[in-house]
CSV table of C-alpha atoms and ligand atoms in Angstrom, one decimal:
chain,number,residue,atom,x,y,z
A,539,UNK,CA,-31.0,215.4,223.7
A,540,UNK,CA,-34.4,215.5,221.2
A,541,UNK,CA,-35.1,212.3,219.4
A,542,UNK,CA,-34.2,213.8,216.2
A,543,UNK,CA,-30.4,214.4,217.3
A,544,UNK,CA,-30.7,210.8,218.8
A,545,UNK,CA,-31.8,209.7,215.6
A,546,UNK,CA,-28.7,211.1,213.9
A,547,UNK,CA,-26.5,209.7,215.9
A,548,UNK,CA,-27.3,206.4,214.7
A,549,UNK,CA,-28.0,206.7,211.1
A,550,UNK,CA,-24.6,205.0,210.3
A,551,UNK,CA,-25.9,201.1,212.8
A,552,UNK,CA,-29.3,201.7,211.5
A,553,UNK,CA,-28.6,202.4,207.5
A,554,UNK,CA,-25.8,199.1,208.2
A,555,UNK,CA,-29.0,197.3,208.9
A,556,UNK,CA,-31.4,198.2,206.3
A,557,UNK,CA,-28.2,197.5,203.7
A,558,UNK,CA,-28.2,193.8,205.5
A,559,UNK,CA,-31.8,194.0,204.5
A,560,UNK,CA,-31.5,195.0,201.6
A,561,UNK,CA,-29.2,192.2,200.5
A,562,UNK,CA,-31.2,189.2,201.3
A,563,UNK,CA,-34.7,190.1,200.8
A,564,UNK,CA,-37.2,187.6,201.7
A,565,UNK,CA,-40.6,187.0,199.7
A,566,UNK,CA,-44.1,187.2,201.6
A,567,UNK,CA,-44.2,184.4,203.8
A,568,UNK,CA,-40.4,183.8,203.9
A,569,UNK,CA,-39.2,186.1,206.3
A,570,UNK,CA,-37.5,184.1,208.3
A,571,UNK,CA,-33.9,185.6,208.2
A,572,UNK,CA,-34.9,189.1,208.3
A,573,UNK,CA,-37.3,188.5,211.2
A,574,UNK,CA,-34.0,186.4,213.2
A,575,UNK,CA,-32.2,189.7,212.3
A,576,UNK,CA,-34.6,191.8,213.4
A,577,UNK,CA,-34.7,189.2,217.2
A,578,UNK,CA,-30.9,189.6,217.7
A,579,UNK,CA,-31.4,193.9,217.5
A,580,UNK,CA,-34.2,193.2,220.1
A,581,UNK,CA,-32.2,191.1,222.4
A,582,UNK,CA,-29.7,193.0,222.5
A,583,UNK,CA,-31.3,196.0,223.5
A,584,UNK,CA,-33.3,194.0,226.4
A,585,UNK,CA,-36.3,194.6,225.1
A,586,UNK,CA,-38.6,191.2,225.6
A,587,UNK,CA,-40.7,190.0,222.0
A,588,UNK,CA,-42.3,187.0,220.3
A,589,UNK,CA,-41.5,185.2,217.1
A,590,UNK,CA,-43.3,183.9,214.8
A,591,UNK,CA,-46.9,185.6,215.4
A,592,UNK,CA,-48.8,185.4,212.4
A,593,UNK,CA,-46.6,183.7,210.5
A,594,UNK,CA,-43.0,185.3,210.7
A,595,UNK,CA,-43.8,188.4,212.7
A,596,UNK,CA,-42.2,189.7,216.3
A,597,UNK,CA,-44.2,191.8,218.4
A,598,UNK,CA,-42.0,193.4,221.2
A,599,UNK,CA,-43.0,195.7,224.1
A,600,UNK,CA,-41.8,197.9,225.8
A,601,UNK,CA,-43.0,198.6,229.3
A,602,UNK,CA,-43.0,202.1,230.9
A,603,UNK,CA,-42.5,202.7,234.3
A,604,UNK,CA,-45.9,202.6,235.6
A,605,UNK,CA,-49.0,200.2,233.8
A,606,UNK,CA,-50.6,202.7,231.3
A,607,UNK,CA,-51.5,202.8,227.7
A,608,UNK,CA,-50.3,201.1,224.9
A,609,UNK,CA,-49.2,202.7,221.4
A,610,UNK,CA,-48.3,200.5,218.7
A,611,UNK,CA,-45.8,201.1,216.1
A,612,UNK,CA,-45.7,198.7,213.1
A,613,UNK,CA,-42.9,198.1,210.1
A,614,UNK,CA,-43.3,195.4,207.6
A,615,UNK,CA,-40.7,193.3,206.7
A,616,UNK,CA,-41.2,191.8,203.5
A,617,UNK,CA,-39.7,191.4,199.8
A,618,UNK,CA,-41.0,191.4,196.1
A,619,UNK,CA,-40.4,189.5,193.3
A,620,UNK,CA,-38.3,191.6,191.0
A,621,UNK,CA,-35.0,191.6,190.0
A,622,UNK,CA,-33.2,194.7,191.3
A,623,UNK,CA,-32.0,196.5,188.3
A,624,UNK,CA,-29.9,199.5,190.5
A,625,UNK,CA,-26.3,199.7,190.4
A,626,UNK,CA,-25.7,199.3,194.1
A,627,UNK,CA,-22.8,198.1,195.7
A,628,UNK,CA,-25.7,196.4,198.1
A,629,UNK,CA,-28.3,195.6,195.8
A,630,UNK,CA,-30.1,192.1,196.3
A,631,UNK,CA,-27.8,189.2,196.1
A,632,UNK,CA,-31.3,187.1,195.4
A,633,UNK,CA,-32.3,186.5,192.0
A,634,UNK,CA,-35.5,187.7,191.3
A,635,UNK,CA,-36.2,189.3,195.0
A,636,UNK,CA,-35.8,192.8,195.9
A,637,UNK,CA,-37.0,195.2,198.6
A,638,UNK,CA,-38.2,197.4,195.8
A,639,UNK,CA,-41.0,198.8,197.9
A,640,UNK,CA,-38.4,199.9,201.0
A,641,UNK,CA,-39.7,197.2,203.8
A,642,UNK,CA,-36.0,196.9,204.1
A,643,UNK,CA,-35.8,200.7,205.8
A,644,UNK,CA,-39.4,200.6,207.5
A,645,UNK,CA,-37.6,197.4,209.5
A,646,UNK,CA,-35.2,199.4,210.1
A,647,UNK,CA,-36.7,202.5,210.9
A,648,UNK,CA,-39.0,200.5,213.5
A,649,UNK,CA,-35.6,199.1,214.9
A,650,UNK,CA,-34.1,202.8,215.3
A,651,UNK,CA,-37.3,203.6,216.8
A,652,UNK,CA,-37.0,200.5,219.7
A,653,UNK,CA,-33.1,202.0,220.0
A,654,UNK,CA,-34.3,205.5,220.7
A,655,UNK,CA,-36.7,204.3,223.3
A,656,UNK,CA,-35.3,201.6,225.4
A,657,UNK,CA,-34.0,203.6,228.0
A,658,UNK,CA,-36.8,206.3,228.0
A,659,UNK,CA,-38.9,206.9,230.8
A,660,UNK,CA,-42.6,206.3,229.2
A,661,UNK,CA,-46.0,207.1,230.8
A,662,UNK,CA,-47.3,203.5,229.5
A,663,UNK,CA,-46.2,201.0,227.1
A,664,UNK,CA,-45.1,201.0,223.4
A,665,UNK,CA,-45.5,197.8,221.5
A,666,UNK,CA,-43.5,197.0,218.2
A,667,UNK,CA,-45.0,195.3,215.8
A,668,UNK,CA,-42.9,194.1,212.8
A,669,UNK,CA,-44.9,192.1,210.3
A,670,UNK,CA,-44.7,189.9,207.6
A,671,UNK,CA,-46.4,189.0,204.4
A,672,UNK,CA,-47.6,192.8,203.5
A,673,UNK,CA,-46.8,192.2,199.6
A,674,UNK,CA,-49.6,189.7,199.9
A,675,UNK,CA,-52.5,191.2,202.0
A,676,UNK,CA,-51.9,188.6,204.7
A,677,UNK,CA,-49.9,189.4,207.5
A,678,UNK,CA,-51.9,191.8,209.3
A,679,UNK,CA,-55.4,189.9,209.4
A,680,UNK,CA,-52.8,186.9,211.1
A,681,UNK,CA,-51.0,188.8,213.8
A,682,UNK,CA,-54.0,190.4,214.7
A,683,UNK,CA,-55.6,187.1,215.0
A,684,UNK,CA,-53.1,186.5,217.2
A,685,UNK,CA,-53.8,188.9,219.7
A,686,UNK,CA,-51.3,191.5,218.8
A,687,UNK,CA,-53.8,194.5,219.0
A,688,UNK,CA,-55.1,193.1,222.6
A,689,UNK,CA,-54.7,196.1,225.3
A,690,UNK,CA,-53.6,198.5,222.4
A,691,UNK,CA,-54.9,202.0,222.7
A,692,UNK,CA,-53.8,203.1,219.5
A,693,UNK,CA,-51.6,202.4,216.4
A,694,UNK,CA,-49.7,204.4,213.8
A,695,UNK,CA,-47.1,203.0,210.6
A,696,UNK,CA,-45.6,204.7,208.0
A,697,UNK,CA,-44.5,204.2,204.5
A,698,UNK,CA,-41.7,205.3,202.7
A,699,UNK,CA,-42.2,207.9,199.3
A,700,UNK,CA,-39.8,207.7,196.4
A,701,UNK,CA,-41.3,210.5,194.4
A,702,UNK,CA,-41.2,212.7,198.0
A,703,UNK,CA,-37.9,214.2,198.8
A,704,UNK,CA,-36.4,212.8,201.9
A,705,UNK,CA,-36.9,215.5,205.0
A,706,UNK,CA,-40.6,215.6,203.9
A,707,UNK,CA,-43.7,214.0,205.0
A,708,UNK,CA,-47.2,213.8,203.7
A,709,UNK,CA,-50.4,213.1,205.9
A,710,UNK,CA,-54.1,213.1,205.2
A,711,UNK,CA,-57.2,212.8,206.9
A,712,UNK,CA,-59.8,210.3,206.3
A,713,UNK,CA,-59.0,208.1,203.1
A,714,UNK,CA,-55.4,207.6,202.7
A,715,UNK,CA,-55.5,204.5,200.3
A,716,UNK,CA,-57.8,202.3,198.4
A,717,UNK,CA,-59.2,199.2,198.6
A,718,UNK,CA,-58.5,196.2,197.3
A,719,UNK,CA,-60.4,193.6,196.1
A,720,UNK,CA,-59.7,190.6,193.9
A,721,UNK,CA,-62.2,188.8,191.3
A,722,UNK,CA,-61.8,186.1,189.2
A,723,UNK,CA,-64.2,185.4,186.8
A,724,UNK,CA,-64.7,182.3,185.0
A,725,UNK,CA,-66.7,181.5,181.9
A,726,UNK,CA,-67.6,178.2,180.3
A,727,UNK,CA,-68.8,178.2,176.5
A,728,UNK,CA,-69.0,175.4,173.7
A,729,UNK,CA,-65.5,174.8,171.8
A,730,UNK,CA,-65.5,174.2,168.0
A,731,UNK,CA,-64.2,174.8,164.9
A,732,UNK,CA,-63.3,178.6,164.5
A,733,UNK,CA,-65.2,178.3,161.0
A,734,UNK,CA,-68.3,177.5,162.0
A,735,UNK,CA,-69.3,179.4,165.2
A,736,UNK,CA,-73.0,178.4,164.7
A,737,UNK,CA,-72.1,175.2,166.4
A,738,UNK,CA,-69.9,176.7,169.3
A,739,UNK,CA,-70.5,179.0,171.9
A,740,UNK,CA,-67.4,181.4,172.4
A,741,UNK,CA,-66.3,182.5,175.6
A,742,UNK,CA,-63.9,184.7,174.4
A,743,UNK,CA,-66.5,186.7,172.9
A,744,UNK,CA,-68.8,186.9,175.8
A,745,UNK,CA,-65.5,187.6,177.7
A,746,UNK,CA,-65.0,190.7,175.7
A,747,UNK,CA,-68.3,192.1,176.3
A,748,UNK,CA,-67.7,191.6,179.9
A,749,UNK,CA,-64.7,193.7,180.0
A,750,UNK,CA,-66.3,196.4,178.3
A,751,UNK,CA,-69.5,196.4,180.4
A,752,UNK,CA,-67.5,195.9,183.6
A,753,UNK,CA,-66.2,199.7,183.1
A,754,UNK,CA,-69.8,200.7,183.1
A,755,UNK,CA,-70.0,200.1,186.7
A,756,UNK,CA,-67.5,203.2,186.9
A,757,UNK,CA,-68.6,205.4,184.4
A,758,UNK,CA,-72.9,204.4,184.7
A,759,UNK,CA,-73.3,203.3,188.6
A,760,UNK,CA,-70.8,205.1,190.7
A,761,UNK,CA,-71.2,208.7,191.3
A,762,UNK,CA,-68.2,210.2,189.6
A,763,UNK,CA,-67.1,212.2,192.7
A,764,UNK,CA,-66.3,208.3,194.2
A,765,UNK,CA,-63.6,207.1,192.7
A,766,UNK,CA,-63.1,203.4,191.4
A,767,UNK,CA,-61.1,201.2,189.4
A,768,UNK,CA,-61.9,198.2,187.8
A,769,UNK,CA,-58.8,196.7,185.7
A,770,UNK,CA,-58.7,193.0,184.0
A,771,UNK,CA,-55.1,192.4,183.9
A,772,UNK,CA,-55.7,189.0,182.9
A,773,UNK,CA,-57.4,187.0,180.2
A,774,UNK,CA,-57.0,182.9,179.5
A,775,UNK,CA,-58.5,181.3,176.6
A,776,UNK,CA,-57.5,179.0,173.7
A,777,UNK,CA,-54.2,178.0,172.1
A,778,UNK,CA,-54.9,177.8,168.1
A,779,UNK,CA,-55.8,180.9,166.0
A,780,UNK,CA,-58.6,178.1,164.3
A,781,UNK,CA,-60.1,177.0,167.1
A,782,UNK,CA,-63.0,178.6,169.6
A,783,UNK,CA,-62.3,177.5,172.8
A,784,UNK,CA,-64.5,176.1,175.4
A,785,UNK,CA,-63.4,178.3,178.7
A,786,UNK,CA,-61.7,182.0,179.2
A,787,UNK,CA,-60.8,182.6,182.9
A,788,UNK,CA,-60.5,185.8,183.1
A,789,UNK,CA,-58.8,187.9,186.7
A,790,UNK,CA,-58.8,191.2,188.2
A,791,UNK,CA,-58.7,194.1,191.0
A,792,UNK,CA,-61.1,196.7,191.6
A,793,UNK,CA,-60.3,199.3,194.0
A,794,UNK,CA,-62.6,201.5,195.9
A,795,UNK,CA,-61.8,204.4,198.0
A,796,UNK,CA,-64.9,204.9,200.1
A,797,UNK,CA,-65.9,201.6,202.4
A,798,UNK,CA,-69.6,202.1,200.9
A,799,UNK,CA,-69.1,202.3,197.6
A,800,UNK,CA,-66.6,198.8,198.2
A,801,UNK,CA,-69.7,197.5,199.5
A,802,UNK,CA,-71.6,197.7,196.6
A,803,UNK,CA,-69.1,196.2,194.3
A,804,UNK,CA,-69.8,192.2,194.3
A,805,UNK,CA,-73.4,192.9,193.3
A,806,UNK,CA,-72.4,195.1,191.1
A,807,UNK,CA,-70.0,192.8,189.3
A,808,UNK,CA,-71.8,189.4,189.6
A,809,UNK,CA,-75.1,190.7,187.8
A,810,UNK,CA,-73.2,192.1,184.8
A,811,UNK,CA,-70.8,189.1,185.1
A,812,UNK,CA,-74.0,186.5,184.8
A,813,UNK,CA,-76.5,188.8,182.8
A,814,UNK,CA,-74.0,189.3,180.0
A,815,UNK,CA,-73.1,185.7,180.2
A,816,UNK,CA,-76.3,184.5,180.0
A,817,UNK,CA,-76.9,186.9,177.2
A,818,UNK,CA,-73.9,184.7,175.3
A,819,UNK,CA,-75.4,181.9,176.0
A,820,UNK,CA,-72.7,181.0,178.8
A,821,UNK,CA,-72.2,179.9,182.1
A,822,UNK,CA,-71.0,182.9,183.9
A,823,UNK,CA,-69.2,182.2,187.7
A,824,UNK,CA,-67.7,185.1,189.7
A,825,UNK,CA,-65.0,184.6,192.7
A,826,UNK,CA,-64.9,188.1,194.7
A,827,UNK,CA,-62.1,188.2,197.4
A,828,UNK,CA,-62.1,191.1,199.7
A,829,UNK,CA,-58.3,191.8,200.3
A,830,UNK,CA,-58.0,194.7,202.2
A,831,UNK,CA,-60.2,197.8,203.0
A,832,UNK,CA,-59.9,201.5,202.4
A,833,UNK,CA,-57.1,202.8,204.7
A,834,UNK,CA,-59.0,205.4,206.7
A,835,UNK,CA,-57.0,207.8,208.8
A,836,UNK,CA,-58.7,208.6,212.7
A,837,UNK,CA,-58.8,212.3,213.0
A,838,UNK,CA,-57.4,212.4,216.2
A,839,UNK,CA,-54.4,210.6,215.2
A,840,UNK,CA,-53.6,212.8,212.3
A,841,UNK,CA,-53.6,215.5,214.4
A,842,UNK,CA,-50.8,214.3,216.3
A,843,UNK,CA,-49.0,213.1,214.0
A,844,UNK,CA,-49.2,216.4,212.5
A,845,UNK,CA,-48.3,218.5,215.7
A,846,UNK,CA,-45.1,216.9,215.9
A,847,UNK,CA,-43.8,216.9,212.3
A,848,UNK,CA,-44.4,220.3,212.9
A,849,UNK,CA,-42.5,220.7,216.5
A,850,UNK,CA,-39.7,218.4,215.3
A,851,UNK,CA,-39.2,219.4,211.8
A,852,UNK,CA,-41.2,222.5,210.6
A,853,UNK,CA,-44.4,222.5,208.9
A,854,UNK,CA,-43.1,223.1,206.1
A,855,UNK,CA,-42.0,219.7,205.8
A,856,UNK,CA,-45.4,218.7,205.7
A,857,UNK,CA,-47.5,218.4,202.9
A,858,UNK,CA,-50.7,217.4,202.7
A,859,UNK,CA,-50.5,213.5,201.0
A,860,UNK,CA,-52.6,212.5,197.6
A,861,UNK,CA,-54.6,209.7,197.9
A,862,UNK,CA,-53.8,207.1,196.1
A,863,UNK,CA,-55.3,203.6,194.9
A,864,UNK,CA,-52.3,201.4,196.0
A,865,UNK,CA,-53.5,199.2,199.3
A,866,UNK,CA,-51.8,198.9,201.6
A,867,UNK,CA,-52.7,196.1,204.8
A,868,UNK,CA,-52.4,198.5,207.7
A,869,UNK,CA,-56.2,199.8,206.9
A,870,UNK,CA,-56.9,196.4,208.9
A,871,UNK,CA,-55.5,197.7,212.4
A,872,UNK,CA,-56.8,201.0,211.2
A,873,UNK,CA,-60.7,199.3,211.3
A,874,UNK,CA,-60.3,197.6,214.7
A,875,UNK,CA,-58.4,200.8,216.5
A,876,UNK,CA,-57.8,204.3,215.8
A,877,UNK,CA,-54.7,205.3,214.4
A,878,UNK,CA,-52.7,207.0,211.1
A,879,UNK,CA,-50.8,205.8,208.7
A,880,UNK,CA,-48.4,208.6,206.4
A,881,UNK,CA,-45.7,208.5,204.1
A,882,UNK,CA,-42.0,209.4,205.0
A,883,UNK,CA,-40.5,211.6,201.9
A,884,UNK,CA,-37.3,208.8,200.8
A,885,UNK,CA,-36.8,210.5,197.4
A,886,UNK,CA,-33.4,211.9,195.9
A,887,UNK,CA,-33.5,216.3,197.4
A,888,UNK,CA,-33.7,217.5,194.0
A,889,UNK,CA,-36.4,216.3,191.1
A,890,UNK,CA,-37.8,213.7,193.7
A,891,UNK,CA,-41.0,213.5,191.5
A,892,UNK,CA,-39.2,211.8,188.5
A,893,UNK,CA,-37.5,209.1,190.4
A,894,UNK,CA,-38.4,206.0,190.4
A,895,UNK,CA,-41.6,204.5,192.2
A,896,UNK,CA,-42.5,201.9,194.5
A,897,UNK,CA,-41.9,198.4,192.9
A,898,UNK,CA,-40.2,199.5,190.2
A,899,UNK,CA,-36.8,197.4,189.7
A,900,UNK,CA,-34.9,200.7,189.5
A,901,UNK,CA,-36.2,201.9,192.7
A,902,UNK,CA,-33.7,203.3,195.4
A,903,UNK,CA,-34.3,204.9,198.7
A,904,UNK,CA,-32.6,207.9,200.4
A,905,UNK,CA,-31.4,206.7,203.6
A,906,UNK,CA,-31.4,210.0,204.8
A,907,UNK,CA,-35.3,209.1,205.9
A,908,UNK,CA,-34.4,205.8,208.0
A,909,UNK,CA,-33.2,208.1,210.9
A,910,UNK,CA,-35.8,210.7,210.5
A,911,UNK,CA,-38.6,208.0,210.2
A,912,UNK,CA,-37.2,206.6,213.6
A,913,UNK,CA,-37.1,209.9,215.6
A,914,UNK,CA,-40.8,210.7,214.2
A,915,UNK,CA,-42.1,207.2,215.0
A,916,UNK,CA,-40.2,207.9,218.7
A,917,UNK,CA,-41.0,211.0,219.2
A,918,UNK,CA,-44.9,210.5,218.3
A,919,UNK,CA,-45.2,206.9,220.8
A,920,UNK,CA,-44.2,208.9,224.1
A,921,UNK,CA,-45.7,212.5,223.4
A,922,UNK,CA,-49.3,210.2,222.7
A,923,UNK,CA,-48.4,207.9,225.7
A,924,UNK,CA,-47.7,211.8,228.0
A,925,UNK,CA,-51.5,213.1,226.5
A,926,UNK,CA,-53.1,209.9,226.9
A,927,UNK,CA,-51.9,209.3,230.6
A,928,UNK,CA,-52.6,212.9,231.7
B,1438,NI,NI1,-44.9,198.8,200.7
């Protein structure tokens, strides 16, 4: 029997699962139900893990019959804060915390995948990573601290896509996603009295300036076949309409989607950030947190993720995926090992590009992709496993 009728067979266990999920969502760095849910499906398939690896991840393995290599598949687990606004008879019982971004069916899609292969005979070993604390750019960099990319040959993910009817899937080479970089930017004036700003120095103007000069870096220093964004989606200052304040803290993203052009960016924004300030007569201090980096595709990988989307389910379920500026944390693995990472079409058959997105509190998922996903994510682990051992 093929993986894909496999898969079918258990789409009812496996979409009970992700509707568990789905009702007690954890937050980032909470996942300790999900990830004991998540044990007990391991256990009782027989299939040996860890808890608690980087926080509240489980890696599991596999072995094959013989020592060989090791592919690793990897779901993340984790919840937002947003409260679920669907109709759904097993919509969030959490107030304020939702799987709005479909963690809930990657979990379960990863758990399918473990179920289609426990009694396979593979050419080497597959190694299941689930992992928390995606939402906030830190579970990755801590299982792989942990060791959980020791011995592996390769690694590939998916993500789920709203606006993508379910039965379709979308790869790219190269750049899939941007990345993501936090700053916070903190500026220190003279308060006074809003009537006589001889005697101040105001922050809030100098902050201004900043913003506007900040998009100069875009439009003035970046070649405009390289995409970037810089948005300020946050701006602190004073608390009377009379009164110039002394400070404006001011935070925000940028987001780069070529690793050279990210590389650039501190400079870039610290000598505006402290030449514009000076200019104000301020003190101007920069914070610039590296989150994640571009999520960059192996050729290789693509290829074979490619080759059997189109064996299992037709090319013409494969479309060729935009990039997009969203991060997402699996570009870490991506730098130490090769691998790819594509979306999975989870969207309603008809008009999928009007429903609603990723994170929105309307968001819903067709479950018709949580066996599919599995079946692909199966399929792709032995056939690599069978090249790479021959
Ligand atoms: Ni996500």
């Amino acid at each position: 029997m093929s993986f894909l009728d496999s898969g079918s067979r258990l789409a009812p266990e496996l979409i009970a699962f992700r509707r568990t999920l789905h009702r007690f969502p954890e937050l980032s760095l909470q996942e300790s139900e999900t990830a004991a849910k998540v044990a007990q499906q391991l256990e009782q398939l027989g299939i040996p893990y860890r808890m608690g690896v980087g926080g509240h991840g489980i890696v599991a393995e596999l072995q094959g019959e013989c020592p060989g290599p090791v592919i690793a598949l990897r779901a993340d687990m984790d919840a937002l804060p947003i409260q679920e606004e669907t109709d759904l008879s097993y919509s969030s019982t959490r107030p304020g915390i939702m799987h709005a971004c479909g963690h809930d069916a990657h979990t379960a899609i990863l758990v399918g995948a473990a179920k289609l292969l426990v009694d396979q005979k593979l050419k080497g070993s597959v190694r299941f990573i689930f992992q928390a604390a995606e939402e906030v750019n830190a579970g990755a960099k801590a299982m792989i601290a942990e060791g959980v990319l020791n011995g592996v040959d390769e690694i590939y993910g998916l993500h789920n896509l709203p606006t993508l009817s379910a039965g379709m899937t979308a790869t790219r080479y190269g750049s899939l996603m941007g990345s993501v970089d936090r700053i916070e930017i903190s500026l220190e004036g003279k308060g006074g009295h809003g009537a006589m700003p001889d005697q101040s120095i105001d922050p809030v103007v100098c902050a201004s300036a900043i913003v506007m000069a900040l998009q100069s870096i875009v439009s003035r220093e970046v070649s405009p076949f390289d995409p970037v964004v810089i948005t300020i989606g946050s701006i602190v200052s004073g608390d009377a309409n009379n009164v110039i304040p002394k400070n404006a803290v001011m935070t925000g993203t940028i987001r780069t989607f070529d690793p050279l052009v990210q590389q650039f960016m501190p400079e870039r924004v610290e000598r505006i950030v402290k030449q514009i300030a000076d200019a104000y007569r301020c003190q101007g201090v920069v914070k610039y947190i590296h989150q994640v980096p571009v999520l960059v595709n192996h050729e290789a990988n693509v290829r074979h993720v490619d080759s059997i989307i189109d064996r299992m389910i037709g090319e013409e379920r494969r479309i060729t995926a935009k990039p997009t500026m969203a991060g997402e944390d699996f570009s870490i693995y991506l730098r130490q090992i090769s691998g790819c990472f594509f979306w999975l079409g989870s969207g309603p058959i008809d008009n999928a590009e009007q429903a609603f997105g990723l994170h929105h509190p309307k968001f819903t998922l067709n479950e018709d992709c949580i066996p599919l996903g599995a079946s692909l994510l199966a399929e792709i682990a032995t056939q690599r496993l069978s090249d790479l051992s021959r």
